[in-house]
PDB file of C-alpha atoms in Angstrom:
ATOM      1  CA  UNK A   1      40.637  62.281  -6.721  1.00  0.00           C
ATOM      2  CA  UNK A   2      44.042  63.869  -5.753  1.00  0.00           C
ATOM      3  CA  UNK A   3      46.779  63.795  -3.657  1.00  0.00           C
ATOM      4  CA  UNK A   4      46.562  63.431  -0.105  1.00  0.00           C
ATOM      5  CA  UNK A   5      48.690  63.391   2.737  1.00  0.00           C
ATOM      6  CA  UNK A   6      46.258  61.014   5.193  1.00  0.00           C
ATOM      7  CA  UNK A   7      43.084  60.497   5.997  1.00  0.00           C
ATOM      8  CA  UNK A   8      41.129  60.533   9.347  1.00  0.00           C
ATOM      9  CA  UNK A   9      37.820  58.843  10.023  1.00  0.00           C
ATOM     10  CA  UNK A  10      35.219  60.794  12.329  1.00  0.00           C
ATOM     11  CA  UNK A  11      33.900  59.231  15.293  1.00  0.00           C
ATOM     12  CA  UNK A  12      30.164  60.103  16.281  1.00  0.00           C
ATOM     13  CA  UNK A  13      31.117  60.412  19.655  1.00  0.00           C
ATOM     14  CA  UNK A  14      33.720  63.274  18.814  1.00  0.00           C
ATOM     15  CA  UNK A  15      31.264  64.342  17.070  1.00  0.00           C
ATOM     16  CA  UNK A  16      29.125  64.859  19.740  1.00  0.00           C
ATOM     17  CA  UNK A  17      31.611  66.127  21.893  1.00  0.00           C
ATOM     18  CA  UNK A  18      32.874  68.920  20.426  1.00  0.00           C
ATOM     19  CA  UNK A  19      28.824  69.421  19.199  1.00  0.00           C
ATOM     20  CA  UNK A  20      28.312  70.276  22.974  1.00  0.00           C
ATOM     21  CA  UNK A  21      31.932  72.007  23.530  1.00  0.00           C
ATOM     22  CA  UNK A  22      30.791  74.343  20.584  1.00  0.00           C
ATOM     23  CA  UNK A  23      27.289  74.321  21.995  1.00  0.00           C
ATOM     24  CA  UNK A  24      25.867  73.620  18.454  1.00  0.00           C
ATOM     25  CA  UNK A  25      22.305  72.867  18.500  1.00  0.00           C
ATOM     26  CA  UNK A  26      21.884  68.998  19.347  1.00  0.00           C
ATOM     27  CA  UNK A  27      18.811  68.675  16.917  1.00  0.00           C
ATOM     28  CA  UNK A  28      21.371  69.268  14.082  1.00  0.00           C
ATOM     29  CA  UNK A  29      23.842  66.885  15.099  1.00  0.00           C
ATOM     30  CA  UNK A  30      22.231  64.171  13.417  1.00  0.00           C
ATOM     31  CA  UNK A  31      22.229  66.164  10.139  1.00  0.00           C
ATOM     32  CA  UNK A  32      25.710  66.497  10.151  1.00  0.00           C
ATOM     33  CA  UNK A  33      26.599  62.893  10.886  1.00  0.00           C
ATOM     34  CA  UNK A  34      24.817  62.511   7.437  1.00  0.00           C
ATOM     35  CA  UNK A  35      26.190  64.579   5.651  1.00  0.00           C
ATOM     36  CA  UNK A  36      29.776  63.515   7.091  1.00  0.00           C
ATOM     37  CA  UNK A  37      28.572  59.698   5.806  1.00  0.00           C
ATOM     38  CA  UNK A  38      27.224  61.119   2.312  1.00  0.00           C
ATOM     39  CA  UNK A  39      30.739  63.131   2.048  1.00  0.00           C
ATOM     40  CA  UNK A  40      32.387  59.728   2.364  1.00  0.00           C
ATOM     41  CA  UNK A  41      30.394  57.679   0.038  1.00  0.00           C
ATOM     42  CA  UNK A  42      31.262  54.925  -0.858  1.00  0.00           C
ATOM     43  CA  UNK A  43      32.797  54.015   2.892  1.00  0.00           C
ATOM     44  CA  UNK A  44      30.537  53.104   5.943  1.00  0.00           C
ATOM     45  CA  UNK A  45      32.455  55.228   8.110  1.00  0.00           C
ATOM     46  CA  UNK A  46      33.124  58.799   7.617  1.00  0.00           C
ATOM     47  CA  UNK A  47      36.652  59.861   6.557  1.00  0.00           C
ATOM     48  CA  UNK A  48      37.931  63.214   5.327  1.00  0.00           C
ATOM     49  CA  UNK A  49      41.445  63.048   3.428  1.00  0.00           C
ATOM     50  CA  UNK A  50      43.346  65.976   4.032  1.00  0.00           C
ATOM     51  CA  UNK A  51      46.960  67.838   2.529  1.00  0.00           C
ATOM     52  CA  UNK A  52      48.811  69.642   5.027  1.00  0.00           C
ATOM     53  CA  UNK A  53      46.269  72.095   6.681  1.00  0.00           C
ATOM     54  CA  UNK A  54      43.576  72.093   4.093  1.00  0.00           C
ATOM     55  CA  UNK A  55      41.070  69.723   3.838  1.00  0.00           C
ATOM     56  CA  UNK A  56      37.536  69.288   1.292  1.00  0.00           C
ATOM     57  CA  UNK A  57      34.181  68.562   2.536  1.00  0.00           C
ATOM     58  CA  UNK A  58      31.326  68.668   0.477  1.00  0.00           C
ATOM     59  CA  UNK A  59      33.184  70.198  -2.748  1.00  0.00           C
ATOM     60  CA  UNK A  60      34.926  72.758  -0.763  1.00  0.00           C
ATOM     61  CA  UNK A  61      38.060  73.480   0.446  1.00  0.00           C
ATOM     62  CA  UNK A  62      37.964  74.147   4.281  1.00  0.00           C
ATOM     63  CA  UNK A  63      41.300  74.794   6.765  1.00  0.00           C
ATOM     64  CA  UNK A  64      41.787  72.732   9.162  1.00  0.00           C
ATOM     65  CA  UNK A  65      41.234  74.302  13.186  1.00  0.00           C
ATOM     66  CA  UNK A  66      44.839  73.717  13.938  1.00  0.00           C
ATOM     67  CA  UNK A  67      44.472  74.635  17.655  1.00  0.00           C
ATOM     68  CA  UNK A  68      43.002  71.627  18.702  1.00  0.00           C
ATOM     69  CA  UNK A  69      45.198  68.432  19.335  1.00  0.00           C
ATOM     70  CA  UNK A  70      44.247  65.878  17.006  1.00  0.00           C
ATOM     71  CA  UNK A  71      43.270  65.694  13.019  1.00  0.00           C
ATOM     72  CA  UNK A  72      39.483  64.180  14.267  1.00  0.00           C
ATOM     73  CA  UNK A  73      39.293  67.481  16.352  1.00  0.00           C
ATOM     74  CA  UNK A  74      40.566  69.844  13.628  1.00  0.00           C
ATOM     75  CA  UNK A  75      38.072  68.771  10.905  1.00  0.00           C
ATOM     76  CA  UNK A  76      35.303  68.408  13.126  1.00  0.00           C
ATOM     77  CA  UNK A  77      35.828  71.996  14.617  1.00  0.00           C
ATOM     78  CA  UNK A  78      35.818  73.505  10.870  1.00  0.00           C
ATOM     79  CA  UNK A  79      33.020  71.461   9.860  1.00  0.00           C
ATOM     80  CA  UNK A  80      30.529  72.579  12.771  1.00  0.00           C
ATOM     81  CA  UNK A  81      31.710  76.101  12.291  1.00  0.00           C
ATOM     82  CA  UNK A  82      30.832  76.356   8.671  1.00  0.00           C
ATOM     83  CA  UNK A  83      27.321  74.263   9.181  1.00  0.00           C
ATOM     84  CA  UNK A  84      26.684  76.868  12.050  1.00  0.00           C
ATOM     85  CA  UNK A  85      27.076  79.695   9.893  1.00  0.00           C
ATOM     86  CA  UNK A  86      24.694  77.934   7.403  1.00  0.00           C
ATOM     87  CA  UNK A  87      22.021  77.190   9.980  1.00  0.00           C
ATOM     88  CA  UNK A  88      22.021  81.315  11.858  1.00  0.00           C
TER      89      UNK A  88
END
């Protein structure tokens, strides 16, 4: 486990929003929802836990996109741009 500093759980509709404002493909959108709920197993709802600007998804350590306003927005931003770079 660890220590964390919070936690924030991901909405599908930011999700999708910042999907389109990164103009990720929509046909992989659903993909990464799952993987966001597998990530977060045992919890219904998807939640990363994150220590000052770092953050782990799927075994890694990722940064958080600390231009955008709010936690939700940071992780999601850093998780589409790594699943982008998987998918070119």
């Amino acid at each position: 486990q660890g220590v964390f500093e919070g936690s924030v759980v991901i909405r599908k509709g930011v999700l999708i929003e910042v999907a389109e404002q990164r103009n990720f493909p929509p046909q992989h959108v659903e993909g990464v929802w799952k993987r966001l709920l597998k990530n977060s197993e045992p919890s219904k709802q998807p939640r990363i836990h994150y220590l000052l600007d770092v953050f782990v998804f799927e075994r890694e350590q990722m940064q958080l996109e600390e231009m955008f306003e709010t936690k939700e927005e940071q992780v999601v931003h850093a998780i589409l741009a790594r699943i982008y770079s998987e998918i070119e």
